[in-house]
Coordinates of C-alpha atoms and ligand atoms in Angstrom, one line a residue:
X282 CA -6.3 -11.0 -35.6
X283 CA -9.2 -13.0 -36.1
X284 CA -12.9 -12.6 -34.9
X285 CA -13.9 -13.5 -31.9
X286 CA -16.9 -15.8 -32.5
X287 CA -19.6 -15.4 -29.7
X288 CA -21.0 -18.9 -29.1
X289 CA -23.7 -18.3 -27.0
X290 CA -27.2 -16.6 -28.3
X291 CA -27.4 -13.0 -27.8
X292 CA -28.8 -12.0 -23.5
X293 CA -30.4 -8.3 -23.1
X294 CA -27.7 -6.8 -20.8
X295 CA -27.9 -6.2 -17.1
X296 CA -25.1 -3.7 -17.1
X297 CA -24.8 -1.1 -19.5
X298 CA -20.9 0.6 -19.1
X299 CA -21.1 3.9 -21.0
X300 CA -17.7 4.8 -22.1
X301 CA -14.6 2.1 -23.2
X302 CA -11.6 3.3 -22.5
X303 CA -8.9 2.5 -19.6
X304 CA -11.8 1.8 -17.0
X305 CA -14.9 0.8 -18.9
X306 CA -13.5 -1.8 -21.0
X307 CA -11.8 -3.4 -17.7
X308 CA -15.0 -2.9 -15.9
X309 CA -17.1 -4.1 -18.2
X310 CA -15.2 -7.5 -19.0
X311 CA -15.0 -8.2 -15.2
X312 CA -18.5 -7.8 -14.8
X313 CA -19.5 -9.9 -17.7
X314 CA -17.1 -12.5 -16.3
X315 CA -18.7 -12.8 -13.0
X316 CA -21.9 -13.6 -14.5
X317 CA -24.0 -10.5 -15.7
X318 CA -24.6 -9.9 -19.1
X319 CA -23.1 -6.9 -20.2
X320 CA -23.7 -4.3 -23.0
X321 CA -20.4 -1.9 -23.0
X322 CA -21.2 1.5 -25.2
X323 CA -19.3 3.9 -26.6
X324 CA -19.3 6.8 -29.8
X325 CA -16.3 5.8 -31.4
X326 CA -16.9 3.4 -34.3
X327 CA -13.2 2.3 -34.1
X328 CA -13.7 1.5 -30.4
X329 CA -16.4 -1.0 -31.0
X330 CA -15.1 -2.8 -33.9
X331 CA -11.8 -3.0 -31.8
X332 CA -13.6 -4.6 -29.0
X333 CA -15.8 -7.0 -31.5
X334 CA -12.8 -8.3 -32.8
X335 CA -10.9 -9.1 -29.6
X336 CA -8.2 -6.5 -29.9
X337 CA -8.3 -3.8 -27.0
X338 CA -8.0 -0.2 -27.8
X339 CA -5.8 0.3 -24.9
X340 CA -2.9 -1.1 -23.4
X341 CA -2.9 -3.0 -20.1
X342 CA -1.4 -6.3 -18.9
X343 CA -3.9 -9.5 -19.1
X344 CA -6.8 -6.9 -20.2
X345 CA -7.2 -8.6 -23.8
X346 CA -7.4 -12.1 -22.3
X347 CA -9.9 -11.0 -19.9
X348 CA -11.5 -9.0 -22.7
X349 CA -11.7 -11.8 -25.1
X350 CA -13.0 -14.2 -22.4
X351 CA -15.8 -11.9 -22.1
X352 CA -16.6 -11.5 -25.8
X353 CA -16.8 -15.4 -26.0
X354 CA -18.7 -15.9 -22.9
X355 CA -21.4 -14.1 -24.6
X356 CA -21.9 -12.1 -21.7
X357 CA -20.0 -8.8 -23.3
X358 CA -21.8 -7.3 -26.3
X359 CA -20.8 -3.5 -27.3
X360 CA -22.9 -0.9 -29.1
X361 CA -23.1 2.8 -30.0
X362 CA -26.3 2.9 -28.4
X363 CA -27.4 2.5 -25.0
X364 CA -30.3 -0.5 -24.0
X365 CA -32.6 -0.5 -20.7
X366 CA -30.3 -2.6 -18.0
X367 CA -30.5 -2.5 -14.4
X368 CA -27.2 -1.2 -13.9
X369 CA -25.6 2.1 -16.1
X370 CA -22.4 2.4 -15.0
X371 CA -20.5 5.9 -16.7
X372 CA -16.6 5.6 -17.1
X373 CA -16.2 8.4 -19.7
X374 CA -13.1 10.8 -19.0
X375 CA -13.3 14.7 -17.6
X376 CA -10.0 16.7 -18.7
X377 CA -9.6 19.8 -17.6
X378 CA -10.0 22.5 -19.1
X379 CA -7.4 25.2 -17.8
X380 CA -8.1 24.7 -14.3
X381 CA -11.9 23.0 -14.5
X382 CA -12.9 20.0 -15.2
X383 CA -14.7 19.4 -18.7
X384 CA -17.8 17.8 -17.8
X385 CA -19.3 17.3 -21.5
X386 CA -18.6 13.9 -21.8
X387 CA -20.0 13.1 -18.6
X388 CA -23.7 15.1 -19.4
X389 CA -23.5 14.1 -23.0
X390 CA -23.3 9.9 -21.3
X391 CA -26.0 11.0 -18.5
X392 CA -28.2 12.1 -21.6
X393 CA -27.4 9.4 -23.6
X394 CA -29.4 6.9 -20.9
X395 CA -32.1 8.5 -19.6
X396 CA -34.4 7.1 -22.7
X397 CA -33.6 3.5 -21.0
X398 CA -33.6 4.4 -17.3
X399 CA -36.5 2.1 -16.1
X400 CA -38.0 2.0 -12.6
X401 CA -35.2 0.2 -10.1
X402 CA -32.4 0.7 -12.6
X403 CA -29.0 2.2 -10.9
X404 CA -27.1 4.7 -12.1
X405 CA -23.3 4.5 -11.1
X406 CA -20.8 7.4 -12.3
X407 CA -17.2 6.2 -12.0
X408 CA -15.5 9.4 -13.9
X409 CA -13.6 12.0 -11.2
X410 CA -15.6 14.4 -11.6
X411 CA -15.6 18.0 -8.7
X412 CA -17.8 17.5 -5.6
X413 CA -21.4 18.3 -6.4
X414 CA -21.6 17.1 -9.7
X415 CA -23.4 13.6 -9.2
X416 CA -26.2 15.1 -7.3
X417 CA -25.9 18.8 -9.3
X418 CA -25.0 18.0 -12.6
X419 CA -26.0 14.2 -13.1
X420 CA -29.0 14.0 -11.6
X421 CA -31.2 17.0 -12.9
X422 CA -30.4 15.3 -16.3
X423 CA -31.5 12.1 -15.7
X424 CA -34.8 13.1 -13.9
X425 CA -35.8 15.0 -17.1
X426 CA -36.6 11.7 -18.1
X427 CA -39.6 12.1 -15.5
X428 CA -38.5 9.7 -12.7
X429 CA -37.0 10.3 -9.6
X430 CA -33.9 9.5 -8.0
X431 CA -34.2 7.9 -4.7
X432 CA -37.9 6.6 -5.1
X433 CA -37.9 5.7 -8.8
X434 CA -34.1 4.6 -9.4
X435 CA -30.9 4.8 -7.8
X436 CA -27.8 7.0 -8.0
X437 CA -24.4 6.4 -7.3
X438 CA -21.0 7.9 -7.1
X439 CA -18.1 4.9 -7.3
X440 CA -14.6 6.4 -8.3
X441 CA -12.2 4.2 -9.9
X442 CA -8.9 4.1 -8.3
X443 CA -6.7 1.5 -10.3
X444 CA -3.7 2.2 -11.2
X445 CA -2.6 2.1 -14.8
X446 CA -0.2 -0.9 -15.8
X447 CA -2.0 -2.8 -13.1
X448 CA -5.4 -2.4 -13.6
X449 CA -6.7 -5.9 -14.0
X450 CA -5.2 -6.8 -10.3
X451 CA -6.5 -3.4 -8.8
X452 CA -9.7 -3.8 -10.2
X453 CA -10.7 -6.5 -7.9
X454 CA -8.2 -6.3 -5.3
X455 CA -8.6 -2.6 -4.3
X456 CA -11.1 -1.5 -1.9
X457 CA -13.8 0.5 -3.4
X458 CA -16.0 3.6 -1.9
X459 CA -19.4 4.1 -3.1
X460 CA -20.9 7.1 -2.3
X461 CA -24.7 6.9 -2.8
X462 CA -28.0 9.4 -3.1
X463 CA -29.3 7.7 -0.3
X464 CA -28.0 4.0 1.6
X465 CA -30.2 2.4 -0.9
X466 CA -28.6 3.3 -3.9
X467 CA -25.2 3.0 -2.0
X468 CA -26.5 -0.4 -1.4
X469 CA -27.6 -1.4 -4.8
X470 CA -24.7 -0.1 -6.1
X471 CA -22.2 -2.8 -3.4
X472 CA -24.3 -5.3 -5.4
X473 CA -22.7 -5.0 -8.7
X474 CA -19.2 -4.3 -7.4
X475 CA -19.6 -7.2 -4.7
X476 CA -19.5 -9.6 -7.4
X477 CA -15.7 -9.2 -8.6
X478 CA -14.0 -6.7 -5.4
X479 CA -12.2 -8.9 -3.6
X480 CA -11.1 -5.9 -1.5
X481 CA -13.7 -4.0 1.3
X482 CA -16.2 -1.6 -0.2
X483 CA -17.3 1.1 2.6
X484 CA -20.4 3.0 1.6
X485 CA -20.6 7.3 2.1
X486 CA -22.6 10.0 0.6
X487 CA -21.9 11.3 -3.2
X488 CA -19.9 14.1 -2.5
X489 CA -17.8 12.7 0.1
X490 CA -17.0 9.6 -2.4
X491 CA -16.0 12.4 -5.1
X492 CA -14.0 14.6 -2.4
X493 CA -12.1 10.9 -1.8
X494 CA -11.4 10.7 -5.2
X495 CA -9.8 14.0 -5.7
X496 CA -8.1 13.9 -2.3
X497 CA -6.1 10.3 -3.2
X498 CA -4.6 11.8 -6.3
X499 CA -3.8 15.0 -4.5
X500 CA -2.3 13.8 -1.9
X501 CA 0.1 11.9 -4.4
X502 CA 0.8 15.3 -6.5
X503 CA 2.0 16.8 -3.0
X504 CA 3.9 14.1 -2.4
X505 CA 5.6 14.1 -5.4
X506 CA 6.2 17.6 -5.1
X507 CA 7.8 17.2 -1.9
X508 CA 10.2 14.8 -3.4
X509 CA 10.9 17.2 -6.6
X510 CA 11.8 19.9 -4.0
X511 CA 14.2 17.7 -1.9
X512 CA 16.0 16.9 -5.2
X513 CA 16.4 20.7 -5.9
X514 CA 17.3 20.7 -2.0
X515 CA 19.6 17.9 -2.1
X516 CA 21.6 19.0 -5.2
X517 CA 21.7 22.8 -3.4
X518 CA 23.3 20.8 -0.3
X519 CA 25.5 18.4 -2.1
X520 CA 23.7 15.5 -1.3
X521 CA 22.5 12.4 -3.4
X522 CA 18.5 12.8 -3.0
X523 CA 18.1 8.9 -3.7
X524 CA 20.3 8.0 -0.9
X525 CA 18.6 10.2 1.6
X526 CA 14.8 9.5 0.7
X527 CA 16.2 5.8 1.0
X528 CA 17.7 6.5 4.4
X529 CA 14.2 8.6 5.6
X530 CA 12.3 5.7 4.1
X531 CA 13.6 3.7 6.7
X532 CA 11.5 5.7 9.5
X533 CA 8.3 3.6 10.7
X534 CA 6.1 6.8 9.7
X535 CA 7.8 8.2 6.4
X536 CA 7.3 7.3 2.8
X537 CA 8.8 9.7 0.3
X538 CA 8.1 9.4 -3.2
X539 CA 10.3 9.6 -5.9
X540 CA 11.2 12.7 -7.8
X541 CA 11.4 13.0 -11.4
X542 CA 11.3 14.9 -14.1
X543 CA 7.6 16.5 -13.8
X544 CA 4.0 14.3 -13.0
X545 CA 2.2 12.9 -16.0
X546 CA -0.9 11.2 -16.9
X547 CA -4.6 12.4 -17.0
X548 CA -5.0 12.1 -13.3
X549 CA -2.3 13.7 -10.9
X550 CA -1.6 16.7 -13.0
X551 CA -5.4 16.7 -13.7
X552 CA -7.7 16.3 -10.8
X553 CA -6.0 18.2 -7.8
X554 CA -7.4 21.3 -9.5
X555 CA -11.1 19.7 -9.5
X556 CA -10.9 19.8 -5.5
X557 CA -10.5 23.6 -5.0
X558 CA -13.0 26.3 -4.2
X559 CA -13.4 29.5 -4.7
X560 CA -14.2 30.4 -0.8
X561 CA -10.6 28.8 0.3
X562 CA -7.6 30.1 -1.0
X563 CA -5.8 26.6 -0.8
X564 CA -2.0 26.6 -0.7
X565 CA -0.5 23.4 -0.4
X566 CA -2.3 22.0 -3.6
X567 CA -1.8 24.7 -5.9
X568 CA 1.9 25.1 -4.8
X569 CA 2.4 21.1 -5.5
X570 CA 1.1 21.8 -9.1
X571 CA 3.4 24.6 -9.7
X572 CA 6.6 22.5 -8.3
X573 CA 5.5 19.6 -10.4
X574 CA 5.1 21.6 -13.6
X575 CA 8.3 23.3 -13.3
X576 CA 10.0 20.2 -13.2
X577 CA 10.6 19.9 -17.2
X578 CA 12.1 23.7 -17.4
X579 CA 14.8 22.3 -14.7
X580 CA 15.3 18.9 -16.3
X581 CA 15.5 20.8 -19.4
X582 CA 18.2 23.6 -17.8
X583 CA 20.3 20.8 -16.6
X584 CA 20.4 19.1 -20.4
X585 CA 21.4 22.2 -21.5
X586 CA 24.3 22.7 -19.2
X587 CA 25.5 19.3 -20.1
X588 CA 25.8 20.4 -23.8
X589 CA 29.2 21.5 -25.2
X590 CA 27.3 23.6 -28.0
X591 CA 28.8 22.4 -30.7
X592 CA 27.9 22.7 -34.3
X593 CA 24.3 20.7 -33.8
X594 CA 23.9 19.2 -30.6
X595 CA 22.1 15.9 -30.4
X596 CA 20.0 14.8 -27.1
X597 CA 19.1 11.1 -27.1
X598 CA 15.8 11.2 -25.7
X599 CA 15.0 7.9 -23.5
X600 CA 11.2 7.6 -22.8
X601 CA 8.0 9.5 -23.7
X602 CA 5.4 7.9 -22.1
X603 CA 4.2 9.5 -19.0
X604 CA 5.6 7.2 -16.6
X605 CA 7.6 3.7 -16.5
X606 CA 6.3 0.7 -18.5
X607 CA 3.3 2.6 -19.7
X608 CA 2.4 3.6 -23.5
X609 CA 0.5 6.7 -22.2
X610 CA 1.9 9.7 -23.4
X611 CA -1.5 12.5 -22.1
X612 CA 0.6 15.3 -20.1
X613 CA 3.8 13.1 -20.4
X614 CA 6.7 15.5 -19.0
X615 CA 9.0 14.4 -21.2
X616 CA 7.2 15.6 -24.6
X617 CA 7.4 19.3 -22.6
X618 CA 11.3 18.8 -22.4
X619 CA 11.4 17.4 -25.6
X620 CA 9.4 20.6 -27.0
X621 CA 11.8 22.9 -25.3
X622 CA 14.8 21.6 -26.3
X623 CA 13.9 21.7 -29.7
X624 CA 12.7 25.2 -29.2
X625 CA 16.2 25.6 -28.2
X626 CA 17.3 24.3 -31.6
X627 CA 18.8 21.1 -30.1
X628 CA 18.2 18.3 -32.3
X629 CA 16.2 15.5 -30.3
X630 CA 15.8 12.0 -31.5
X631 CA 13.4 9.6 -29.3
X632 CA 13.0 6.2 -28.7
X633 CA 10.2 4.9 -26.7
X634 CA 9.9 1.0 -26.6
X635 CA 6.1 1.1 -25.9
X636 CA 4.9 4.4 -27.3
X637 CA 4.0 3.5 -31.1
X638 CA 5.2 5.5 -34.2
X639 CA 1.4 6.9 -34.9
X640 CA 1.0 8.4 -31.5
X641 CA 4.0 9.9 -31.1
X642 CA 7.2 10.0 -33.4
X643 CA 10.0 8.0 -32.3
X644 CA 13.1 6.8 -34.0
X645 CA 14.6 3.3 -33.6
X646 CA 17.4 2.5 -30.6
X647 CA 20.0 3.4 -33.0
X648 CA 19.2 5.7 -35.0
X649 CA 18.2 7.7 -31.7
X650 CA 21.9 7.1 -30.4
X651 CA 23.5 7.9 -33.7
X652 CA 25.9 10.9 -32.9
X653 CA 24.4 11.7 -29.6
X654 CA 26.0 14.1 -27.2
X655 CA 23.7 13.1 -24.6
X656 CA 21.4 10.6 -23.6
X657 CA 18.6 11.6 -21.0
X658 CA 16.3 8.9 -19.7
X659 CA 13.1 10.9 -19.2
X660 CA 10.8 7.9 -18.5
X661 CA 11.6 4.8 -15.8
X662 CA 10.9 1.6 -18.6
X663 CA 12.0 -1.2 -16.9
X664 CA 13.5 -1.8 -20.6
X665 CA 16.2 0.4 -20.1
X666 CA 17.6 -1.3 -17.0
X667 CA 18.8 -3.9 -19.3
X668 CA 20.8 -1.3 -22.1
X669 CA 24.7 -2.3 -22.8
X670 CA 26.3 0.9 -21.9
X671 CA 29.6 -0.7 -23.8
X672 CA 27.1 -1.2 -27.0
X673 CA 25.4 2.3 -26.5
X674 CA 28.4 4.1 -26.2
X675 CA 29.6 2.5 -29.8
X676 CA 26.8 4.7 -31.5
X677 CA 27.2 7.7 -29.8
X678 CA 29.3 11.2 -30.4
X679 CA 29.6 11.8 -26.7
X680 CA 29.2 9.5 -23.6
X681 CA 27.2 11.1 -21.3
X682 CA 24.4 10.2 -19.7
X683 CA 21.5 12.1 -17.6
X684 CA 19.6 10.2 -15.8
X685 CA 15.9 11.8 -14.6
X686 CA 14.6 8.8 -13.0
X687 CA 17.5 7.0 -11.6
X688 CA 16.5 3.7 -13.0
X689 CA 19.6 2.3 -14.9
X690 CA 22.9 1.2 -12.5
X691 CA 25.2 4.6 -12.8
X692 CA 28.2 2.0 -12.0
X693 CA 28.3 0.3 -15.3
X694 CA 27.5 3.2 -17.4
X695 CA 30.7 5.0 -15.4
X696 CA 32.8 1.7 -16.3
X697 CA 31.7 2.2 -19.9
X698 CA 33.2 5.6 -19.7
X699 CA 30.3 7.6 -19.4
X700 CA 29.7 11.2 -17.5
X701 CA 27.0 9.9 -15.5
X702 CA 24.7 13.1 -14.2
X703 CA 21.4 12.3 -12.4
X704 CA 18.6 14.4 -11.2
X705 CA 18.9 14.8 -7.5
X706 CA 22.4 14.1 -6.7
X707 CA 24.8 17.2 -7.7
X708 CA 28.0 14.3 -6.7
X709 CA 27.4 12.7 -9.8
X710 CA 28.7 14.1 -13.3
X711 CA 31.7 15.0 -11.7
X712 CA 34.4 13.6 -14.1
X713 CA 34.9 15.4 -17.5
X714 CA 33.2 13.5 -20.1
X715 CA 35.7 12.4 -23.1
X716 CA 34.5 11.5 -26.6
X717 CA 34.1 7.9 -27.8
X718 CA 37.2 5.7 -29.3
X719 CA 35.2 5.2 -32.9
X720 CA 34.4 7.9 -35.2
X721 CA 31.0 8.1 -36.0
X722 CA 31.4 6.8 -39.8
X723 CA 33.0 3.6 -38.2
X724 CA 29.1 2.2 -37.7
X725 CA 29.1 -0.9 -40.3
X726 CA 29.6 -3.6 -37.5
X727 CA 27.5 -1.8 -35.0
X728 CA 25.1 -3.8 -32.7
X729 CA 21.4 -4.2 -33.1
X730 CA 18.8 -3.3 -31.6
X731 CA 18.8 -6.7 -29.7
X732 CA 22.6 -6.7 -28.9
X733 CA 22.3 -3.3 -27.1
X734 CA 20.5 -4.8 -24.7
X735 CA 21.6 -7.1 -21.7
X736 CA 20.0 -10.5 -21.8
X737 CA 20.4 -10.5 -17.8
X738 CA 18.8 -8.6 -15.4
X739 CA 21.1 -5.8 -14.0
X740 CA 22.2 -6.0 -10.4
Ligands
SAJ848 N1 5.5 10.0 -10.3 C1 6.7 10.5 -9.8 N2 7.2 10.0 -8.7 C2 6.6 9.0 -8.0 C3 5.3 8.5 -8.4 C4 4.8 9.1 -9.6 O1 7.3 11.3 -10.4 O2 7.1 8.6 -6.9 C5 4.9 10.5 -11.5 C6 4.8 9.5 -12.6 O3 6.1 9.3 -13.3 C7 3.7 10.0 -13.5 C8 2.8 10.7 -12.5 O4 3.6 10.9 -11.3 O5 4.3 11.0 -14.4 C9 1.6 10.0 -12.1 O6 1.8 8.6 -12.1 P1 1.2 7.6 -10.9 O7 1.8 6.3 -11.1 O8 1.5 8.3 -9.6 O9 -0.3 7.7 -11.1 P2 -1.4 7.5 -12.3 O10 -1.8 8.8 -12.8 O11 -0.9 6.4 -13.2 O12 -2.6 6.8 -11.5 C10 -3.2 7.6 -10.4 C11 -3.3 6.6 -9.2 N3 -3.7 7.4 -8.0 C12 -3.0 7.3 -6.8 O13 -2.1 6.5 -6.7 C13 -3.5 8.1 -5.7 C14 -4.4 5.6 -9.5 O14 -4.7 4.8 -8.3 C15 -5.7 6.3 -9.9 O15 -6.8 5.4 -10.2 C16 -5.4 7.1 -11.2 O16 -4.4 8.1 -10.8 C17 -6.7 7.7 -11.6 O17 -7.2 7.3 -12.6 O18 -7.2 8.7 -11.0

């Protein structure tokens, strides 16, 4: 990929976005493309020569044309240091670390300003952080720097809330919350966002923007949870979870989620423990957290069961990432069924159409159906939707399939004499499975990696 030339002569920024990842390098680009010049900083060398040269570090639909635009404008520059701006808005992530959130990337970006913190600049953290820590944690570091918040500059709480996969669209669309020190810096702070949220922004105070935060991505653990304990329900009762949740979804006032194999990703299995406190013994959060990480020891006990244990059994792992369409693999539930399984001496190949080989291993299509005695799709790529079943079952040493996100059509994989099992409805996987027609050295003719897909959508 070649350079990306900047045309234009080089602007001192009026945004400074510490921290590129998922939501600075967005940010920063649509900033720069509404008008302000930009400066996005981060520590990683490999980051910024990423971003220099056009190519973004992460992946995310229309991010690199956005990005690019940017560069060229002239209005995005990057750098490992910090300038003096008007604006310093911090995306840098806060894992957890057991139940807490880590908070050294956050102080360490705080610190990292205050040299350039002028009077009137505004200081906007955008990392989910616990309530408190804007006006306990960020502020005392940045008035070392001898000026005061409220009277000198500004400080602002504004979580992001875009949703990976669509994050350019969210971005502008969604409505924001900005939570500031005082209405002032709430109001300075609608400034910069006015310019590219097409959606409302509604101003609060910094802890209540931080509770919000951690509330919206609780709320969708629980939710999940609910719908990982009707699956467990509905199998108990002999009834086909999907159907049901499709039939209750059809109530004005009820929208159940979708249950699955276990909740991924750096922010629903993450942040719901950043909103407890010690003085409430909370229930209904920690309980969600529990149901959702014992999904992968069920998903894993119902693999097993589907294993005749012969000599080396082989599980045909579909899908790593953390969720459907994504290449994100952080607390991906799959890689803990994929751990235990192996722990249980099952050999596991997987393929992963988005994940690449260097961040986590993965064979190709075939070579992960070679002599399988079971395929289980643990991630909902719209990719799979579109898999031959009569190719698939060519490669494999037993047709059966286990479906943990009910995303492929069970019909067609039945016609192509599959045992079709899927998570949440215990009237599937009822016929006997029987073993394929070809022996497993008769592969010289086999499809490709093309062929076993579908050119057409599936119904
Ligand atoms: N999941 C299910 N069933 C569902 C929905 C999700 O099992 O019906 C699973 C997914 O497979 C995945 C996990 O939950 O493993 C989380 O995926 P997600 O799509 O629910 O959420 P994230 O983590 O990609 O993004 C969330 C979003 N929060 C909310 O929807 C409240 C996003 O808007 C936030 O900006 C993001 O967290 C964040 O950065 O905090």
């Amino acid at each position: 990929m070649g350079r990306v030339k900047r045309k234009v002569p080089r602007a001192s920024p009026r945004v400074v976005v510490v921290g590129l990842g998922y939501i600075g390098i967005p940010t920063a680009a649509m900033i720069a493309l509404h008008g302000d010049a930009v400066l996005g900083v981060d520590i990683q060398q490999k980051v910024l020569d990423a971003i220099r040269n056009g190519n973004v570090p992460v992946r995310e639909r229309d991010l690199t044309a956005i990005l690019r635009d940017a560069i060229r404008s002239g209005r995005l520059r990057v750098s490992s240091k910090p300038e003096e701006a008007e604006y310093f808005v911090i995306c840098v992530p806060t894992p957890k670390a057991g139940h807490v959130a880590d908070l050294s990337m956050v102080k360490a970006a705080t610190k990292s300003i205050v040299p350039y913190l002028r009077r009137g600049s505004t200081v906007i953290l955008e990392s989910t952080v616990p309530p408190g820590t804007s006006s306990e944690i960020v502020l005392p570091i940045l008035e070392k720097g001898g000026l005061r918040a409220g009277t000198d500059f500004y400080l602002a709480y504004c979580p992001e809330r875009v949703l990976p996969g669509t994050i350019i669209r969210e971005i502008a669309e969604n409505d924001r919350i900005i939570g500031g020190i005082d209405s002032k810096s709430a109001e300075k702070a609608r400034e910069l966002y006015a310019k590219f949220v097409t959606g409302r922004i509604h101003l609060t105070d910094l802890n209540t923007a931080e509770f919000v935060k951690l509330a919206e991505n609780a709320f969708r653990d629980v939710n999940v949870a609910f719908a990982n304990e009707l699956a467990a329900l509905a199998e108990a009762h002999g009834v086909d979870v999907w159907e049901a949740i499709e039939l209750a979804n059809h109530h004005p006032r009820v929208h159940i989620l979708r249950p699955g194999p276990g909740v991924g990703g750096h922010c629903i299995a993450v942040d719901p423990w950043f909103l407890l406190h010690p003085k409430v013994r909370a229930k209904v959060i920690p309980s969600a957290r529990a149901v959702n990480d014992e999904r992968p020891a069920a998903v894993v006990g119902k693999i097993l069961r589907l294993m005749n244990r012969n000599a080396r059994p082989k599980v045909a792992v579909f899908g790593v990432a953390f969720k459907g369409n994504a290449d994100d693999i952080r607390e991906s539930p799959a890689i803990k069924v994929i751990d235990a399984l192996r722990a249980k001496k099952i050999l596991v190949a997987v393929y992963d159409p988005l994940v690449p080989n260097e961040v986590y291993p993965t064979q190709s299509i075939e070579d992960t159906l070679e002599g399988a005695d079971c395929i289980a799709i643990l991630t909902d790529h719209r990719d799979f939707a579109y898999l031959d079943p009569e190719l698939v079952a060519e490669r494999v040493r037993r047709r059966v399939l286990f479906d943990a996100r009910h995303c492929v059509d069970h019909a067609r994989w039945s016609d192509s004499g599959f045992v079709v099992h899927v998570l949440g409805d215990a009237n599937q996987g009822k016929n006997p499975s029987r073993p394929t027609t070809r022996g497993a050295s008769d592969r010289s003719d086999a499809p490709s990696q093309q062929t076993l897909h579908q050119n057409v959508a599936p119904n």
